[in-house]
Each structure stands twice: as structure tokens, then as C-alpha cells.
PDB file of C-alpha atoms in Angstrom:
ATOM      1  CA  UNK A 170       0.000   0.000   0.000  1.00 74.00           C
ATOM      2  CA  UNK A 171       2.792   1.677   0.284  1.00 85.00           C
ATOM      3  CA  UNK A 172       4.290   1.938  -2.872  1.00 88.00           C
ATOM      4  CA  UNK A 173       0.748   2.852  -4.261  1.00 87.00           C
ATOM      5  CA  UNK A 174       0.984   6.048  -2.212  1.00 90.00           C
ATOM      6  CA  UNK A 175       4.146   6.682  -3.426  1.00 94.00           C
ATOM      7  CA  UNK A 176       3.569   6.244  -7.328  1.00 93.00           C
ATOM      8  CA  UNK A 177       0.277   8.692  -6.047  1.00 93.00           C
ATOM      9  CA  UNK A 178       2.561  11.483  -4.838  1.00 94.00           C
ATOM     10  CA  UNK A 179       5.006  11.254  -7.444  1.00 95.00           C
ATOM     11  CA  UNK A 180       2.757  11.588  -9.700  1.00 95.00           C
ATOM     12  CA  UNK A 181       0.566  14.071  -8.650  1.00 95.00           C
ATOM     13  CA  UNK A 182       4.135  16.138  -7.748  1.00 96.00           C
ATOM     14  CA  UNK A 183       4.943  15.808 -11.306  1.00 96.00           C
ATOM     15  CA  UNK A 184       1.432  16.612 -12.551  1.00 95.00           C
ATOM     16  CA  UNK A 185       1.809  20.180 -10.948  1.00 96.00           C
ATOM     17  CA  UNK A 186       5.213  20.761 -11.653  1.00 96.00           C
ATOM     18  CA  UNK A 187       4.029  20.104 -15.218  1.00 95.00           C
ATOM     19  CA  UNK A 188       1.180  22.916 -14.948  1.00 94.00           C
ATOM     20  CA  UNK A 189       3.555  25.559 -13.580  1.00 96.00           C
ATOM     21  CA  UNK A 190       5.762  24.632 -15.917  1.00 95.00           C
ATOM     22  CA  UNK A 191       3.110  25.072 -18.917  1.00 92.00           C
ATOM     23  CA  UNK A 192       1.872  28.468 -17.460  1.00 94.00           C
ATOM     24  CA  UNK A 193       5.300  30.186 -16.697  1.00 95.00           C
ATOM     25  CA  UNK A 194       6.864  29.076 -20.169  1.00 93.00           C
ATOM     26  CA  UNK A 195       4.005  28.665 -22.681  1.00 89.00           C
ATOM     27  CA  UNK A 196       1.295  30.477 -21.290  1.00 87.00           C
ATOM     28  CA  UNK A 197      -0.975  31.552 -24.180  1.00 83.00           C
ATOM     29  CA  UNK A 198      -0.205  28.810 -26.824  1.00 82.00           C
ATOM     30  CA  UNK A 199      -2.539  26.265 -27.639  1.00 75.00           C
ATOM     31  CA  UNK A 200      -0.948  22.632 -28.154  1.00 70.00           C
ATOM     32  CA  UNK A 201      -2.279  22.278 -31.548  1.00 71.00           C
ATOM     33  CA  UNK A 202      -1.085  23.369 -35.064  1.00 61.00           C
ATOM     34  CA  UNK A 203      -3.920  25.368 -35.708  1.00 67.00           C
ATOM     35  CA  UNK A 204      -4.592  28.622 -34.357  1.00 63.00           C
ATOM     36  CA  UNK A 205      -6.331  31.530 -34.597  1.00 73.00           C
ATOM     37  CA  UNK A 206      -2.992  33.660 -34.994  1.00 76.00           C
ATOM     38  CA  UNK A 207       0.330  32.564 -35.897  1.00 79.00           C
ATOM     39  CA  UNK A 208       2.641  31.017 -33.031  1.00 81.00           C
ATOM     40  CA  UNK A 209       6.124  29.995 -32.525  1.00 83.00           C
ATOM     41  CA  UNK A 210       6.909  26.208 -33.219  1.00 84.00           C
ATOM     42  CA  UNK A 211       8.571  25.891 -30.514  1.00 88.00           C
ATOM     43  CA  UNK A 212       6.022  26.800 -28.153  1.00 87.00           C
ATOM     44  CA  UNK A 213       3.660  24.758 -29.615  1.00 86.00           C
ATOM     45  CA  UNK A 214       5.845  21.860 -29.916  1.00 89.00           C
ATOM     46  CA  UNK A 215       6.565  23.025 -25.862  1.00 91.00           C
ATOM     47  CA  UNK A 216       3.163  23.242 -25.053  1.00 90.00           C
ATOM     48  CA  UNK A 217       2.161  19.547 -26.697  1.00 91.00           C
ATOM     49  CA  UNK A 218       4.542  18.160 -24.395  1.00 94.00           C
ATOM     50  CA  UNK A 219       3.945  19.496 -21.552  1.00 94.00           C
ATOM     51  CA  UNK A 220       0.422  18.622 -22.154  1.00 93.00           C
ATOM     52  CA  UNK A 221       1.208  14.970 -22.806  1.00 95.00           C
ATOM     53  CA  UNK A 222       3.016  15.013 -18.884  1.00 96.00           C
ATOM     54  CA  UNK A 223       0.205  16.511 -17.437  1.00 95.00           C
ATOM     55  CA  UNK A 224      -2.552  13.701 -19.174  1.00 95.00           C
ATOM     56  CA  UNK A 225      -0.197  10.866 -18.788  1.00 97.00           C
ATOM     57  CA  UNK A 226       0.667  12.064 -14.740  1.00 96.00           C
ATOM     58  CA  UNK A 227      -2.728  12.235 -14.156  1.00 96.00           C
ATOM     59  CA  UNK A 228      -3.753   8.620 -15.428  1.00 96.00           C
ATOM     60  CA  UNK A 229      -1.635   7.380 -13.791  1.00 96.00           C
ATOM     61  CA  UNK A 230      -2.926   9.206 -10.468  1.00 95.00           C
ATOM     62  CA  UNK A 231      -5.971   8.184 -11.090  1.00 96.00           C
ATOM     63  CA  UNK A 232      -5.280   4.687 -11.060  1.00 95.00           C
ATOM     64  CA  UNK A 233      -3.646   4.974  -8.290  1.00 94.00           C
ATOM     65  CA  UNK A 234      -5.987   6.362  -6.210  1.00 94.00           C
ATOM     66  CA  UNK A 235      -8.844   3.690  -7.312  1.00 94.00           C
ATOM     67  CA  UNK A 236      -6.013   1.069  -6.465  1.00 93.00           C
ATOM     68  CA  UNK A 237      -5.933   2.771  -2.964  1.00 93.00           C
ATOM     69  CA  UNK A 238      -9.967   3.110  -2.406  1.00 94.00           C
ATOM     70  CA  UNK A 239     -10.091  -0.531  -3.815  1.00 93.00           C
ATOM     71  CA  UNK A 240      -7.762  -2.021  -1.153  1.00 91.00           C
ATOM     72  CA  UNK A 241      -9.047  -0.024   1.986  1.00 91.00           C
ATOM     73  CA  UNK A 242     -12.691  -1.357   0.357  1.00 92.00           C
ATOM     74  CA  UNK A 243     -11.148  -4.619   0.502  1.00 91.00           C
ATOM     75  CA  UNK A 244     -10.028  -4.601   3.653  1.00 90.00           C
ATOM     76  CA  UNK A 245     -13.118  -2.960   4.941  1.00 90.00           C
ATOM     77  CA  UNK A 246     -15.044  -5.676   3.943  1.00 90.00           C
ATOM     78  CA  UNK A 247     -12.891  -8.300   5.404  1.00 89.00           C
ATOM     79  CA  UNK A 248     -13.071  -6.381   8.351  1.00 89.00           C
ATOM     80  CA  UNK A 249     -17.267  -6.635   8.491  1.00 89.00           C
ATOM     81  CA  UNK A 250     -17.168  -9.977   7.940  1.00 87.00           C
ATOM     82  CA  UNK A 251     -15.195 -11.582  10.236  1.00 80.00           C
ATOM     83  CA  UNK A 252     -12.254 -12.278   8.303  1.00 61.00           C
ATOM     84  CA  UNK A 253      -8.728 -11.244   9.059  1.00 58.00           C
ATOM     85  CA  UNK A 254      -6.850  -8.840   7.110  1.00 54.00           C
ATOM     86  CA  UNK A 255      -3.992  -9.959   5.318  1.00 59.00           C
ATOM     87  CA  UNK A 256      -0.583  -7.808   5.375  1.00 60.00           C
ATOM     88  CA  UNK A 257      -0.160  -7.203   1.521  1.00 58.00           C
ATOM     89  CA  UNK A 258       1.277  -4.263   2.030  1.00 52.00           C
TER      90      UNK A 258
END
């Protein structure tokens, strides 16, 4: 359970670090080719990046989180019924 915390706060760490990232470098570009006025390459090609951390980080986040809620359901349930908890952790 551990290590599902951790991949959690890394994660979400790199998530934000991402965003501020994205807003103090690229802050008015939009990640796609076509715009409504002209923009430099490189911030798009910056931008489309930085977008691909912050969808991929936050996947993965999410996962992790419904891996968390899933075990402490788990072991909630055990708990009701009568069963003993096992130490997967």
C-alpha cells in the first residue's frame, strides 16, 4: 500500500510541476497546429509536451488512487465480515 501512495505522490508532484511549468513558459499557446494567430513552433511543440506530462501524470494518479480506495474497500469488507486482514502491504 505503500508503494501505491508513493507512485500517487510522485505523480501528482509531477502533474503540478508540469502545470507551472506550462503556465510560466508557454502560457498563451494552444498545443495544436492550428490557431487563430500565428505562433512559434517551438512553443507549440513546448506546449504539446507538456500537455502529454500533465494527461499521462494524471492517469496514472488516477489509477492509483482507485487502487488505494479498492484495497481499503477490501479490507473494509474483510473487516465486516469476520475475516482477518492480510498484510499485503
Amino acid at each position: 500500500m505503500r508503494a501505491a501512495w508513493k507512485i500517487f505522490c510522485l505523480s501528482a508532484a509531477v502533474l503540478a510541476a508540469a502545470i507551472v511549468i506550462a503556465q510560466l513558459l508557454v502560457p498563451d499557446i494552444v498545443p495544436i497546429a492550428f490557431a487563430e494567430e500565428p505562433q512559434p513552433s517551438w512553443a507549440v511543440m513546448t506546449a504539446f509536451v507538456l500537455r502529454a506530462i500533465e494527461l499521462m501524470t494524471a492517469a496514472v494518479a488516477v489509477i492509483a488512487l482507485a487502487m488505494l480506495v479498492g484495497m481499503c474497500a477490501r479490507r473494509g469488507l474483510r473487516r465486516l465480515s469476520g475475516g482477518t486482514a492480510t498484510q499485503a502491504d
